[in-house]
Amino acid sequence: MLRRTSRRRREYRRRLSFRRKRETKAIFDCRIFTRARLGEDKGTNADFALFSHLTRRVALADGVSRSFHPAAWAEFLVRTLTESDLPLSPSSISTAAEQFAPVNEADLSWPEVALLRRFGSQSTLMVVEFIPETSKEINLRTFAIGDCLLVRANASSRIEEAFLWPYTASADFPAVPGSICTSPPHLRGDTHESVLITASQGDSLFLMTDALGRYFARSREAGLTLKQIFPFLERTNGFDSWSEVAMATGLVDEDDLTLVEIRFT
Amino acid sequence: MQSRIVVDGSVLCGDDARKTFDYDRLLAAVRDIRDSGGGDGSLTIKVFVDASLRWKLSTSDKKKLESDITSGLVEQTPAGLPADPFILRWAESHDAIVVTNDLFRDWVTEFPWISRPGSGRFVSGLYDTQLKKWTFLERHAAGSPRELSLLLKVEHRTTVAKSKPNLIERFLDPSSGKYKRAITRMNPTAVIFLLDQSASMNEVWTQQYKKSGAVASFVNDALYELVLACTRGGGVRPYVDIAVLGYGGHGSTGVRSLLSGTTTERPFLSISSLVELARTPQQTTHDASAPFATWIDPVADGATPMNQVMAIAEAAVSSWVKTHDSSFPPIIFNITDGDSTDGDPSESASKLTQHATADGNTLLFTAHISANAKDSLHYPEFLDAKADALARTMFTISSHVPESLRLMARELGISIPPAARGFLYNASASEVVGMLNVGTAPTRADPNS
């Protein structure tokens, strides 16, 4: 039994190693900017993002505040999909939901029991997976449920593509997006998207949760450039002060904020 | 055919030649407009004046204006904002004719229909100072200008693209740019329920409940939902301060603070503490439905000291806003089935809603309940002449619904017109529940909820 498990693990590592060897052309830099809404401590931040070199996936989840322990569920989802080889599909989501630690209601207060029974734990999710290269191009597969947003910019920071799923413009926010729930049905709202994106060396990808996404869409509609929209990208430790002012002045909606930047250097 | 006219009151009061303002010119205009409509009751006239007009009128005219504002015949736009966008937006949303001597040049881009030749939507007036009579003629006519009486026979529709919402909505919001603060632990909000517990609340309202029982049940529901909205990561966060004041009876016991541990002098309780006071039924882990909690019991006794409860709420709000200037302002729900028995509550309500945080004035929403749905009103923008005195008083004391809440109401499937007040008259049970949901929506304002 032990030998069998060990063999399977060796095979998994061999495949990952093989994949990494084939992909040595592209090097990825990843930065994650995240913070809780204004006036709240870090512990309340229900956004979670992770980049895994092992599985070459980056995932971002935004826990729905008005559900049961959304931060824990968002982190579990992200870890499950970045640290395993689960295919990016609705069935994998259901598998993850079933694996989420069961809760003993006797340990909970009555409002928590009410939240758990009524809403379960809910989160949006976006995963980007880097497909093994076959040419100079970098191919990416994305999978999204809810309103996490994705932007691709070229080496000159010019915005090439922006995916505002499930929206098309800033005026569409805020709506009630789809989500992934721990209680069945696990997929709430028919909003999962699976698309292929091609990027080039020097490009950058930006994944963001809804409040930043709305701000981004509005700014882009006003004709601002990426550097104007996210000025903190070129400053060290600029995100905290920028986001503080942006939320205080109403430029960005008060919410947990997360931006993931991936550069193909 | 139902016709609507919106009158630019401040402009019609002005005498350009003498640079003076005369309220009688406006009254004459309304009279002559009504005459143009044939006087068969099919004409709705909406008059807007800007907040600065009262300072331009003589003392006697000022009294007339204030009386007409109180009675709902004239609508005053918020101080610091131009009346123009209110007038134009109302005209746009009601397919109304605009009567003004202003050209609205600054607004043509946002409301292109006002300068469209031959639209018949824009009318100017000539005032004969000898006869004290107005003649109203079409502006931007395609041929010979038509008189107002002719234009009223044409059905008007805003067929051009609607105005840009962002700019106009900003101006239309009576609290422009306000009521948008997110509710956090550092910046909690306050919710006060004023419950009529007078003897008349003993009447049967719905098939299941007496008025007192139904209202207590709705408030329990609202408190329960507030607790759930504030539950995060294992605890109930102090996002909301709650007060529940019951009024019914006489003298010093006419008003009671209904949450245990509170008094009428200190009626607020943080939602984190409220959760500890809940009466919950036995929880069973096998029960599929969520556990429920209650705080308030039905009571029905004595008179209706509405004035007294407003004064107590005002004292509480007054001290609350002093320490919460950055918060979403307090919202007060007054649920009643009748008239105040201790005097007109207008002044105490006005004082109550004057208290403000940096995000806006205190909001007062009124739900008048009745088993009789006749002449019911739901979030009215104005009252017509048929409305009775009680409805007028309650309408006048109720706050305008801020734009942010109006949008949240839309998400809840409740349509509230742009200049509406938070007022229900002869409301049904479901309408009261709807109002409580709308008013407490900011506490649930998570885009991902």
XYZ file of C-alpha atoms in Angstrom, chain B:
449
model
C -56.004 61.707 -21.124
C -53.870 62.235 -18.033
C -51.526 65.220 -18.556
C -48.669 66.341 -16.379
C -46.986 69.694 -16.025
C -43.924 70.560 -14.031
C -43.547 74.207 -13.075
C -40.263 75.990 -12.450
C -41.667 77.902 -9.473
C -38.686 80.089 -8.611
C -38.399 81.443 -12.151
C -42.117 82.188 -12.486
C -42.036 84.112 -9.198
C -39.378 86.450 -10.562
C -40.196 89.795 -12.098
C -37.270 90.477 -14.418
C -38.151 94.135 -14.934
C -38.252 95.001 -11.246
C -35.794 92.355 -10.097
C -38.229 91.267 -7.398
C -39.933 88.012 -6.495
C -43.686 87.757 -6.012
C -45.249 84.494 -4.845
C -48.644 85.541 -6.189
C -47.225 85.302 -9.730
C -46.623 81.593 -9.120
C -50.081 81.080 -7.637
C -51.586 82.837 -10.654
C -49.521 80.619 -12.949
C -50.777 77.446 -11.281
C -54.350 78.750 -11.510
C -54.003 79.591 -15.217
C -52.295 76.301 -16.022
C -55.140 74.473 -14.316
C -57.633 76.492 -16.379
C -55.749 75.532 -19.552
C -56.317 71.903 -18.666
C -60.081 72.356 -18.706
C -60.478 71.833 -14.963
C -61.681 68.228 -15.301
C -59.121 66.848 -12.839
C -57.045 65.090 -15.494
C -54.131 67.488 -15.069
C -51.313 66.906 -12.567
C -49.232 69.960 -11.731
C -45.915 69.579 -9.963
C -44.219 72.746 -8.686
C -40.532 72.823 -7.778
C -38.847 75.768 -6.102
C -35.221 76.028 -5.109
C -34.273 76.380 -1.463
C -33.112 79.978 -1.852
C -36.537 81.270 -2.977
C -37.881 81.731 0.515
C -35.141 84.266 1.241
C -36.096 86.317 -1.815
C -39.777 86.679 -0.868
C -41.518 89.144 1.410
C -42.437 87.929 4.886
C -46.067 87.300 3.947
C -45.099 85.492 0.741
C -42.555 83.431 2.649
C -45.313 82.242 5.003
C -47.480 81.264 2.026
C -44.615 79.352 0.463
C -43.787 77.532 3.691
C -47.416 76.595 4.126
C -47.571 75.209 0.585
C -44.343 73.263 1.090
C -45.748 71.797 4.302
C -48.973 70.831 2.598
C -47.059 69.189 -0.235
C -48.359 71.532 -2.947
C -44.867 72.843 -3.621
C -41.680 70.791 -3.550
C -38.514 72.479 -2.381
C -35.276 71.137 -3.832
C -32.354 70.608 -1.442
C -30.248 73.601 -0.484
C -27.069 74.006 -2.464
C -28.392 72.227 -5.542
C -29.989 73.752 -8.624
C -33.675 72.976 -9.125
C -33.193 72.497 -12.879
C -32.209 68.804 -12.909
C -35.044 67.940 -10.527
C -37.525 69.645 -12.829
C -36.128 68.084 -15.987
C -35.774 64.615 -14.576
C -39.304 64.688 -13.216
C -40.548 65.883 -16.611
C -38.573 63.155 -18.339
C -39.783 60.346 -16.104
C -43.411 61.518 -16.175
C -43.581 62.632 -19.829
C -44.549 66.054 -18.548
C -44.541 69.531 -20.086
C -42.063 71.959 -18.501
C -43.339 75.468 -17.752
C -40.480 77.906 -17.237
C -38.951 81.078 -18.563
C -35.490 79.614 -18.198
C -33.718 78.200 -21.266
C -31.924 75.431 -19.355
C -28.962 75.911 -21.670
C -26.651 74.076 -19.255
C -28.845 70.996 -19.409
C -29.405 70.544 -23.126
C -26.680 67.919 -23.409
C -28.182 65.778 -20.668
C -31.809 66.418 -21.689
C -31.742 66.893 -25.467
C -35.539 66.735 -25.764
C -35.944 70.200 -24.201
C -34.602 71.936 -27.322
C -36.142 69.623 -29.914
C -38.242 71.765 -32.278
C -41.939 71.025 -32.168
C -41.712 68.644 -29.206
C -44.301 70.680 -27.330
C -42.525 69.851 -24.075
C -41.193 73.307 -23.299
C -43.503 76.215 -22.495
C -42.760 79.780 -21.475
C -45.133 82.259 -19.893
C -45.967 85.933 -20.371
C -47.406 87.675 -17.321
C -49.807 90.589 -17.640
C -49.173 92.583 -14.494
C -52.396 94.601 -14.957
C -54.720 91.620 -15.375
C -52.512 89.353 -13.204
C -52.917 86.691 -15.817
C -50.501 84.376 -17.617
C -50.383 83.351 -21.255
C -48.419 80.181 -21.918
C -46.875 79.514 -25.315
C -44.771 76.737 -26.761
C -41.045 77.410 -27.014
C -38.945 75.827 -29.780
C -42.093 75.525 -31.905
C -41.850 73.880 -35.334
C -44.285 76.442 -36.778
C -46.509 78.927 -34.962
C -46.167 78.533 -31.197
C -49.093 76.614 -29.737
C -50.912 77.596 -26.577
C -50.658 75.379 -23.521
C -54.290 74.267 -23.790
C -53.492 72.803 -27.226
C -50.288 71.149 -26.081
C -52.174 69.423 -23.280
C -54.191 67.556 -25.889
C -51.026 65.979 -27.331
C -49.564 62.899 -25.740
C -45.950 63.560 -24.816
C -43.321 60.904 -24.751
C -39.623 61.197 -24.214
C -38.706 59.385 -27.400
C -35.090 60.479 -27.413
C -32.457 58.628 -25.471
C -32.758 59.110 -21.745
C -30.358 61.484 -20.123
C -26.963 60.313 -18.916
C -27.739 58.667 -15.615
C -24.494 59.305 -13.794
C -24.636 63.075 -13.918
C -28.353 63.387 -13.437
C -28.707 60.773 -10.752
C -26.061 62.676 -8.831
C -28.117 65.831 -8.901
C -31.414 64.080 -8.476
C -30.354 62.516 -5.258
C -31.719 64.895 -2.619
C -28.608 64.069 -0.649
C -26.246 64.320 -3.580
C -23.208 62.185 -3.059
C -24.355 61.084 0.397
C -25.752 58.002 2.109
C -22.930 56.021 0.599
C -20.663 55.324 3.544
C -19.881 51.675 4.034
C -20.839 50.358 7.444
C -17.835 49.118 9.379
C -16.907 48.555 12.990
C -15.194 51.935 13.074
C -18.179 53.555 11.417
C -21.319 51.745 12.553
C -24.789 53.031 11.782
C -27.879 53.346 13.973
C -31.359 51.962 13.402
C -34.305 53.029 15.545
C -37.736 51.473 15.450
C -40.641 53.565 16.767
C -43.557 51.227 17.365
C -47.073 52.452 17.899
C -48.394 50.394 20.843
C -51.622 52.322 21.361
C -54.993 50.628 21.981
C -55.961 50.752 18.322
C -53.102 48.369 17.538
C -55.325 45.687 19.061
C -57.385 45.625 15.867
C -57.104 42.705 13.506
C -54.913 43.587 10.529
C -54.081 40.481 8.587
C -55.842 37.127 8.702
C -53.371 35.826 11.245
C -52.390 38.789 13.342
C -53.585 41.808 15.218
C -51.703 44.960 14.251
C -49.591 44.839 17.430
C -48.616 41.211 16.857
C -47.763 41.737 13.209
C -45.659 44.821 13.872
C -43.772 43.089 16.706
C -43.177 40.165 14.386
C -41.832 42.395 11.601
C -39.465 44.168 13.960
C -38.264 40.821 15.325
C -37.660 39.719 11.726
C -35.754 42.909 10.960
C -33.601 42.554 14.097
C -32.911 38.915 13.252
C -31.800 39.833 9.722
C -29.624 42.633 11.096
C -27.910 40.155 13.428
C -27.222 37.792 10.521
C -25.954 40.665 8.364
C -23.468 41.574 11.090
C -22.245 38.025 11.720
C -18.702 37.584 10.443
C -16.130 34.905 11.079
C -17.525 33.494 14.283
C -18.950 36.586 15.938
C -21.493 39.350 15.606
C -19.640 42.543 14.735
C -20.799 45.887 16.133
C -21.851 47.341 12.803
C -25.221 48.669 14.008
C -26.543 50.345 17.140
C -30.187 49.464 17.697
C -32.980 51.159 19.609
C -36.612 50.075 19.791
C -39.040 52.563 21.337
C -42.658 51.650 21.921
C -45.245 54.414 22.323
C -48.722 53.883 23.705
C -50.336 55.192 26.878
C -50.129 58.427 28.765
C -47.652 60.499 30.732
C -44.164 59.391 31.591
C -44.843 55.751 30.721
C -46.182 56.636 27.287
C -42.829 55.823 25.712
C -40.762 52.761 26.611
C -37.412 51.438 25.466
C -38.214 47.851 24.560
C -34.776 46.225 24.606
C -33.874 44.952 28.034
C -31.094 46.849 29.732
C -31.908 50.055 27.887
C -33.849 53.148 28.933
C -35.479 55.979 27.034
C -32.469 58.107 28.033
C -30.002 55.481 26.751
C -31.979 53.416 24.247
C -29.113 52.193 22.034
C -27.657 48.738 22.195
C -24.923 47.429 19.933
C -26.036 44.578 17.710
C -23.268 42.478 19.320
C -25.050 42.826 22.654
C -28.489 42.399 21.119
C -27.620 38.866 20.116
C -27.190 37.950 23.774
C -30.709 39.170 24.589
C -32.419 37.058 21.965
C -35.004 34.543 23.002
C -34.264 31.514 20.846
C -36.253 28.318 20.653
C -34.508 25.040 21.431
C -32.015 24.395 18.675
C -31.795 20.962 17.194
C -29.072 20.147 14.737
C -31.543 18.065 12.769
C -33.845 20.978 12.161
C -33.502 22.003 8.539
C -34.805 25.492 9.134
C -32.608 28.139 10.694
C -33.048 28.882 14.408
C -35.171 31.908 15.049
C -34.925 34.617 17.677
C -37.284 37.224 19.125
C -36.872 40.327 21.235
C -40.145 42.269 21.128
C -43.596 41.336 22.436
C -46.861 42.764 21.129
C -48.474 45.483 23.247
C -51.593 47.590 22.578
C -52.745 50.110 25.154
C -53.650 53.772 25.594
C -53.092 56.827 23.410
C -50.527 57.587 20.656
C -47.848 59.969 22.000
C -45.987 60.284 18.681
C -44.662 63.722 19.522
C -43.150 62.387 22.734
C -41.456 59.436 21.052
C -40.019 61.693 18.342
C -38.539 63.955 21.032
C -36.960 60.972 22.806
C -35.587 59.632 19.515
C -34.236 63.096 18.737
C -32.345 63.223 22.028
C -30.840 59.791 21.332
C -29.884 60.636 17.751
C -28.493 63.992 18.782
C -25.873 62.412 21.041
C -25.246 59.476 18.663
C -24.287 61.610 15.660
C -21.852 63.637 17.756
C -19.648 60.571 18.111
C -20.275 59.042 14.677
C -19.659 61.820 12.187
C -18.107 59.478 9.611
C -20.944 56.957 9.744
C -23.901 56.221 7.525
C -26.590 58.349 9.218
C -29.232 56.879 11.536
C -32.410 55.543 9.994
C -35.667 55.629 11.921
C -38.767 53.610 11.138
C -42.021 54.888 12.564
C -44.733 52.227 12.319
C -48.168 53.438 13.341
C -51.834 53.026 12.560
C -53.054 56.470 13.484
C -52.743 60.097 14.306
C -50.641 61.528 17.084
C -52.631 62.218 20.262
C -50.096 64.612 21.785
C -49.958 67.221 19.047
C -48.579 67.647 15.565
C -45.298 65.704 15.328
C -44.015 67.803 12.407
C -41.728 70.006 14.460
C -40.218 67.208 16.539
C -39.764 65.110 13.381
C -38.105 68.026 11.655
C -35.700 68.444 14.583
C -35.014 64.713 14.506
C -34.058 64.665 10.837
C -31.888 67.766 11.179
C -29.258 65.732 13.026
C -26.680 64.587 10.544
C -23.380 62.851 10.044
C -20.976 63.842 7.281
C -22.800 61.315 5.096
C -26.260 62.854 5.394
C -29.181 63.744 7.596
C -31.014 61.278 9.792
C -33.637 59.449 7.743
C -37.204 59.042 8.940
C -39.369 56.479 7.148
C -43.034 56.252 8.063
C -45.298 53.252 7.638
C -48.948 53.954 8.330
C -50.711 50.615 8.499
C -54.344 49.864 7.866
C -56.537 46.910 7.044
C -58.225 49.143 4.513
C -56.079 49.544 1.411
C -58.334 52.328 0.048
C -56.364 55.460 -0.928
C -53.106 53.720 -0.111
C -49.832 55.448 -0.985
C -46.452 53.866 -1.616
C -43.310 56.010 -1.683
C -45.098 59.042 -3.160
C -43.219 61.915 -4.740
C -46.002 64.329 -3.940
C -49.578 64.295 -2.645
C -52.561 65.352 -4.665
C -55.331 67.548 -3.330
C -57.449 64.551 -2.264
C -54.984 63.388 0.396
C -56.268 63.811 3.947
C -54.575 65.797 6.725
C -53.054 62.742 8.417
C -51.466 61.585 5.165
C -50.137 65.102 4.552
C -48.513 65.321 7.970
C -46.896 61.913 7.664
C -45.788 62.582 4.110
C -44.190 65.861 5.113
C -42.279 64.441 8.070
C -40.908 61.491 6.068
C -37.479 61.806 4.461
C -36.739 61.567 0.771
C -35.400 58.148 -0.133
C -31.703 58.643 -0.980
C -30.529 57.433 -4.352
C -28.308 54.760 -2.816
C -31.295 53.214 -1.017
C -33.465 53.555 -4.098
C -30.970 51.447 -6.042
C -30.838 48.859 -3.260
C -34.638 48.783 -3.261
C -34.575 48.040 -6.964
C -32.374 45.017 -6.246
C -35.063 43.903 -3.798
C -37.730 44.287 -6.485
C -39.226 47.437 -4.944
C -39.637 50.338 -7.325
C -39.234 53.771 -5.727
C -39.547 56.921 -7.885
C -36.615 59.378 -7.941
C -38.015 62.087 -5.653
C -40.054 59.749 -3.443
C -40.362 59.951 0.299
C -39.998 56.990 2.641
C -43.708 56.896 3.339
C -46.395 54.227 3.155
C -50.023 55.046 3.813
C -52.705 52.458 4.505
C -49.949 49.928 3.971
C -50.295 46.178 3.914
C -48.105 43.800 5.904
C -45.886 42.924 2.944
C -45.317 46.601 2.159
C -44.133 47.275 5.718
C -41.743 44.325 5.522
C -40.499 45.726 2.202
C -39.828 49.125 3.745
C -37.878 47.574 6.630
C -35.832 45.629 4.082
C -35.102 48.741 2.049
C -34.157 50.827 5.067
C -31.808 48.227 6.505
C -30.307 47.313 3.115
C -27.090 49.314 3.710
C -26.196 46.904 6.519
C -26.294 44.083 4.002
C -24.531 46.037 1.278
C -21.978 43.535 0.134
C -21.829 43.387 -3.641
C -21.290 39.675 -3.371
C -24.245 39.065 -1.079
